[in-house]
């Protein structure tokens, strides 16, 4: 369903790029890595909010940042088996990944806030839904901007 919606709203140049270079094949590995990052994210969100008593939005920012770092390194190795040509390339790629992830984080935090404050859903369940919503954006932006030479 999510991919069907994405296919209808994405510019054809991005879709053509994904299909032509066969990058769509990474989506399941990317989703698996994202799932491990989601477990880290949700666990940290809950621990920081419930036990450290940090406001859930601040907890979410901390948890998202840690999961971004985790996902970057795991996607680099496990999803794309990507070796950066020189040491500075990994720093540039991580900066690009953070730029991409910033967009995903805005989507995520907006959804988290809406689900929690407007719909009255528990913040952990809201974050889970927010992660699902941000997934398509994160994947497509990452494959076209961070690991654009992979595959």
Rosetta silent file (secondary structure, phi, psi, omega in degrees, C-alpha in Angstrom):
SEQUENCE: XXXXXXXXXXXXXXXXXXXXXXXXXXXXXXXXXXXXXXXXXXXXXXXXXXXXXXXXXXXXXXXXXXXXXXXXXXXXXXXXXXXXXXXXXXXXXXXXXXXXXXXXXXXXXXXXXXXXXXXXXXXXXXXXXXXXXXXXXXXXXXXXXXXXXXX
SCORE:     score description
SCORE:     0.000 S_00000001
   1 L     0.000  -49.124 -179.416    0.000    0.000    0.000 S_00000001
   2 H   -61.667  -44.142  179.929    2.733    2.485    0.992 S_00000001
   3 H   -65.391  -36.020  178.492    4.767    1.666   -2.127 S_00000001
   4 H   -62.215  -44.416  177.806    1.624    2.011   -4.279 S_00000001
   5 H   -63.940  -44.002  179.856    1.017    5.503   -2.886 S_00000001
   6 H   -60.433  -39.997  179.655    4.690    6.381   -3.321 S_00000001
   7 H   -62.789  -29.936 -178.744    4.551    5.248   -6.947 S_00000001
   8 H   -81.465  -28.510 -173.784    1.654    7.632   -7.582 S_00000001
   9 H  -105.823  -13.333 -178.183    3.181   10.729   -5.951 S_00000001
  10 L   -80.018  146.363  174.532    6.895   10.450   -6.675 S_00000001
  11 L   -59.670  141.819 -176.648    8.438   12.210   -9.650 S_00000001
  12 H   -61.956  -28.177  179.670    8.971    9.752  -12.482 S_00000001
  13 H   -63.524  -38.104  177.916   12.704   10.556  -12.608 S_00000001
  14 H   -67.834  -44.255  179.905   13.181    9.131   -9.096 S_00000001
  15 H   -64.654  -43.542  178.146   11.131    6.040   -9.958 S_00000001
  16 H   -59.433  -41.377  179.206   12.973    5.556  -13.258 S_00000001
  17 H   -61.826  -43.955  179.998   16.275    5.826  -11.389 S_00000001
  18 H   -64.390  -43.928 -176.998   15.200    3.182   -8.866 S_00000001
  19 H   -73.128  -46.124 -176.631   13.970    0.774  -11.516 S_00000001
  20 H   -61.532  -39.247 -177.336   16.765    1.327  -14.046 S_00000001
  21 L   -94.500    2.733  178.220   19.549    0.739  -11.541 S_00000001
  22 L    67.580   21.583 -176.353   17.738   -2.075   -9.724 S_00000001
  23 H   -71.431  -16.786  179.286   17.893   -0.191   -6.437 S_00000001
  24 H   -60.480  -23.466 -177.110   14.428   -1.352   -5.430 S_00000001
  25 H   -66.945  -16.095  179.892   16.026   -4.676   -4.439 S_00000001
  26 H   -82.861   -9.106 -170.586   17.543   -3.030   -1.357 S_00000001
  27 H   -60.092  -38.194 -177.473   14.160   -2.100    0.123 S_00000001
  28 H   -71.815  -39.577  175.344   13.759   -5.272    2.213 S_00000001
  29 H   -65.738  -41.948  178.611   17.249   -5.069    3.714 S_00000001
  30 H   -60.977  -40.706  179.020   16.714   -1.355    4.334 S_00000001
  31 H   -66.374  -38.692  178.074   13.408   -2.165    6.052 S_00000001
  32 H   -64.396  -46.496  176.841   15.077   -4.812    8.225 S_00000001
  33 H   -60.092  -43.587  177.738   17.796   -2.372    9.299 S_00000001
  34 H   -59.711  -36.426  178.151   15.065    0.208    9.889 S_00000001
  35 H   -65.377  -40.107  177.227   13.223   -2.287   12.071 S_00000001
  36 H   -66.289  -39.003  175.889   16.298   -2.766   14.253 S_00000001
  37 H   -65.405  -35.097  178.134   16.645    1.015   14.448 S_00000001
  38 H   -65.869  -38.559  177.048   12.957    1.267   15.328 S_00000001
  39 H   -62.730  -44.829  177.164   13.441   -1.138   18.241 S_00000001
  40 H   -60.526  -48.181 -179.201   16.326    1.021   19.485 S_00000001
  41 H   -57.516  -53.773 -176.394   14.262    4.175   18.931 S_00000001
  42 H   -64.431  -39.103  179.068   11.137    2.903   20.698 S_00000001
  43 H   -64.907  -47.418  179.181   13.099    1.420   23.606 S_00000001
  44 H   -64.251  -41.752  177.317   15.067    4.613   24.190 S_00000001
  45 H   -55.628  -49.081 -178.811   11.939    6.750   23.840 S_00000001
  46 H   -64.957  -47.450 -179.165   10.173    4.679   26.484 S_00000001
  47 H   -62.084  -46.792 -178.153   13.165    4.500   28.855 S_00000001
  48 H   -66.390  -35.352 -178.812   13.976    8.204   28.632 S_00000001
  49 H   -80.337  -48.656 -174.153   10.359    9.248   29.056 S_00000001
  50 H   -76.160  -35.615 -172.875    9.171    6.713   31.641 S_00000001
  51 L  -110.018  -30.140  178.341   12.285    6.411   33.789 S_00000001
  52 L   -95.691  -13.299  175.997   14.408    9.499   33.202 S_00000001
  53 L    64.656   40.344  173.837   11.260   11.667   33.015 S_00000001
  54 L   -91.097  139.236  177.607   12.280   13.577   29.906 S_00000001
  55 L   -51.861  136.500 -170.579    9.419   15.127   27.910 S_00000001
  56 H   -58.445  -30.675  178.550    8.494   12.618   25.174 S_00000001
  57 H   -69.453  -40.813  177.020    9.345   14.948   22.264 S_00000001
  58 H   -66.952  -42.508  175.967   12.870   15.506   23.638 S_00000001
  59 H   -58.459  -41.407  179.779   13.182   11.763   24.292 S_00000001
  60 H   -63.602  -41.817  177.999   12.090   11.145   20.710 S_00000001
  61 H   -60.084  -44.871  179.016   14.757   13.510   19.355 S_00000001
  62 H   -63.954  -47.219 -178.714   17.469   11.702   21.323 S_00000001
  63 H   -63.901  -40.296  178.800   16.151    8.266   20.332 S_00000001
  64 H   -63.959  -44.952 -179.355   15.838    9.248   16.666 S_00000001
  65 H   -60.694  -43.961  179.194   19.411   10.583   16.567 S_00000001
  66 H   -65.278  -39.895  178.637   20.836    7.389   18.054 S_00000001
  67 H   -69.932  -30.387  175.726   18.810    5.256   15.640 S_00000001
  68 H   -61.980  -47.032  179.657   19.984    7.427   12.715 S_00000001
  69 H   -63.110  -46.354  177.356   23.610    6.690   13.583 S_00000001
  70 H   -56.772  -50.800 -177.269   22.852    2.984   14.067 S_00000001
  71 H   -62.662  -38.702  179.736   20.941    2.791   10.769 S_00000001
  72 H   -58.890  -52.008 -176.452   23.663    4.613    8.825 S_00000001
  73 H   -69.047  -38.809  179.464   26.397    2.186    9.800 S_00000001
  74 H   -71.082  -39.295  176.083   24.234   -0.923    9.514 S_00000001
  75 H   -64.798  -40.038  179.428   22.819    0.131    6.123 S_00000001
  76 H   -57.554  -44.013 -176.124   26.303    0.910    4.856 S_00000001
  77 H   -87.449  -56.769 -169.405   27.479   -2.596    5.706 S_00000001
  78 H   -80.143  -38.487 -176.317   24.448   -4.902    5.744 S_00000001
  79 H   -83.450  -51.458 -171.981   22.128   -3.346    3.164 S_00000001
  80 L  -105.114   -9.233 -177.190   24.456   -1.921    0.545 S_00000001
  81 L    44.551   49.824 -170.481   27.777   -3.620    1.430 S_00000001
  82 L   -98.092  130.400  173.463   29.254   -0.266    0.561 S_00000001
  83 L  -109.471  125.436  178.446   32.907    0.641    0.970 S_00000001
  84 L   -77.919  137.030 -173.837   33.689    4.309    0.892 S_00000001
  85 L   -61.925  -30.875  177.157   36.632    5.090   -1.400 S_00000001
  86 L  -147.061  166.833 -175.809   38.449    7.194    1.213 S_00000001
  87 H   -58.730  -36.487 -178.384   38.074    8.117    4.867 S_00000001
  88 H   -73.324  -20.536 -179.637   36.519   11.504    4.201 S_00000001
  89 H   -64.806  -36.395  179.491   33.837    9.930    1.991 S_00000001
  90 H   -67.867  -34.557  177.663   32.180    8.270    4.994 S_00000001
  91 H   -67.124  -43.192  177.770   32.028   11.635    6.782 S_00000001
  92 H   -64.580  -40.962  179.098   30.404   13.242    3.730 S_00000001
  93 H   -64.997  -40.057  178.868   27.974   10.322    3.393 S_00000001
  94 H   -65.905  -36.963  176.288   27.054   10.558    7.065 S_00000001
  95 H   -64.304  -42.475  176.874   26.423   14.298    6.629 S_00000001
  96 H   -63.185  -41.839 -179.697   24.185   13.531    3.615 S_00000001
  97 H   -63.410  -39.534  176.927   22.409   10.819    5.613 S_00000001
  98 H   -66.049  -38.262  177.231   21.786   13.263    8.446 S_00000001
  99 H   -62.810  -45.381  177.516   20.421   15.815    5.972 S_00000001
 100 H   -63.164  -45.294 -177.665   18.092   13.176    4.532 S_00000001
 101 H   -65.892  -26.238  176.844   17.188   11.960    8.001 S_00000001
 102 H   -61.507  -42.847  175.599   16.334   15.496    9.068 S_00000001
 103 H   -61.456  -44.435  177.045   13.457   15.448    6.571 S_00000001
 104 H   -63.446  -36.498  178.974   12.373   12.059    7.881 S_00000001
 105 H   -66.335  -38.945  177.438   12.681   13.340   11.442 S_00000001
 106 H   -63.174  -42.372  176.661   10.368   16.277   10.662 S_00000001
 107 H   -62.102  -47.440 -178.545    7.819   13.872    9.209 S_00000001
 108 H   -59.709  -51.692 -177.103    8.260   11.570   12.200 S_00000001
 109 H   -65.707  -35.692  176.706    7.956   14.268   14.878 S_00000001
 110 H   -63.243  -45.185  179.013    4.946   15.842   13.179 S_00000001
 111 H   -66.685  -42.569  178.180    3.174   12.501   13.079 S_00000001
 112 H   -57.258  -48.005 -179.410    4.228   11.686   16.663 S_00000001
 113 H   -63.373  -45.076 -179.280    2.857   14.985   17.929 S_00000001
 114 H   -64.004  -47.105 -179.314   -0.377   14.653   15.952 S_00000001
 115 H   -64.162  -39.609 -176.056   -1.032   11.060   17.007 S_00000001
 116 H   -77.829  -51.226 -173.119   -0.203   11.746   20.647 S_00000001
 117 H   -82.812  -38.007 -176.460   -1.682   15.191   21.228 S_00000001
 118 H   -89.451  -48.156 -176.578   -4.564   15.248   18.744 S_00000001
 119 L   -86.506  -14.840  178.096   -5.581   11.594   18.490 S_00000001
 120 L    75.301   23.317  179.423   -4.711   10.742   22.099 S_00000001
 121 L   -84.629  143.654  178.453   -2.634    7.683   21.217 S_00000001
 122 L   -54.611  142.198 -172.924    0.092    6.603   23.669 S_00000001
 123 H   -60.091  -31.928  179.094    3.434    8.161   22.690 S_00000001
 124 H   -71.501  -43.404  176.599    5.180    4.807   22.045 S_00000001
 125 H   -65.189  -37.910  177.266    2.382    3.617   19.728 S_00000001
 126 H   -62.502  -41.678  179.291    2.385    7.051   18.086 S_00000001
 127 H   -65.492  -38.987  176.800    6.121    6.799   17.463 S_00000001
 128 H   -58.883  -47.089  178.137    5.692    3.370   15.899 S_00000001
 129 H   -63.555  -39.752  179.714    3.120    4.793   13.467 S_00000001
 130 H   -63.585  -39.002  177.679    5.340    7.811   12.792 S_00000001
 131 H   -61.851  -43.874  179.253    8.262    5.525   11.914 S_00000001
 132 H   -61.923  -40.126 -179.684    6.088    3.692    9.385 S_00000001
 133 H   -66.005  -40.177 -176.361    5.001    6.972    7.815 S_00000001
 134 H   -78.852  -13.876 -174.379    8.573    8.281    7.499 S_00000001
 135 H   -56.382  -51.383 -175.930    9.942    5.007    6.066 S_00000001
 136 H   -60.354  -45.111  177.251    9.173    5.614    2.388 S_00000001
 137 H   -59.246  -48.069 -177.627   10.666    9.095    2.451 S_00000001
 138 H   -60.755  -43.050 -179.284   13.784    7.850    4.266 S_00000001
 139 H   -64.721  -52.270 -175.390   14.334    4.962    1.854 S_00000001
 140 H   -65.352  -39.282  178.079   13.856    6.910   -1.344 S_00000001
 141 H   -68.541  -40.602 -179.212   15.923    9.868   -0.190 S_00000001
 142 H   -65.592  -45.907 -176.253   18.706    7.614    1.115 S_00000001
 143 H   -68.188  -27.328 -178.675   18.970    5.457   -1.996 S_00000001
 144 H   -95.939  -12.832 -174.431   19.064    8.509   -4.251 S_00000001
 145 H  -125.638  -33.309 -176.281   21.273   10.765   -2.161 S_00000001
 146 L   -96.015  -57.763 -179.069   23.423    8.810    0.298 S_00000001
 147 L  -105.253   44.572 -173.427   24.203    5.458   -1.312 S_00000001
 148 L   -65.549  -17.265  178.867   23.465    6.639   -4.844 S_00000001
 149 L   -99.490   -3.495 -179.521   26.379    4.654   -6.257 S_00000001
 150 L   -70.435  150.011  175.446   25.491    1.416   -4.478 S_00000001
 151 L    89.421    0.000    0.000   24.225   -1.457   -6.511 S_00000001
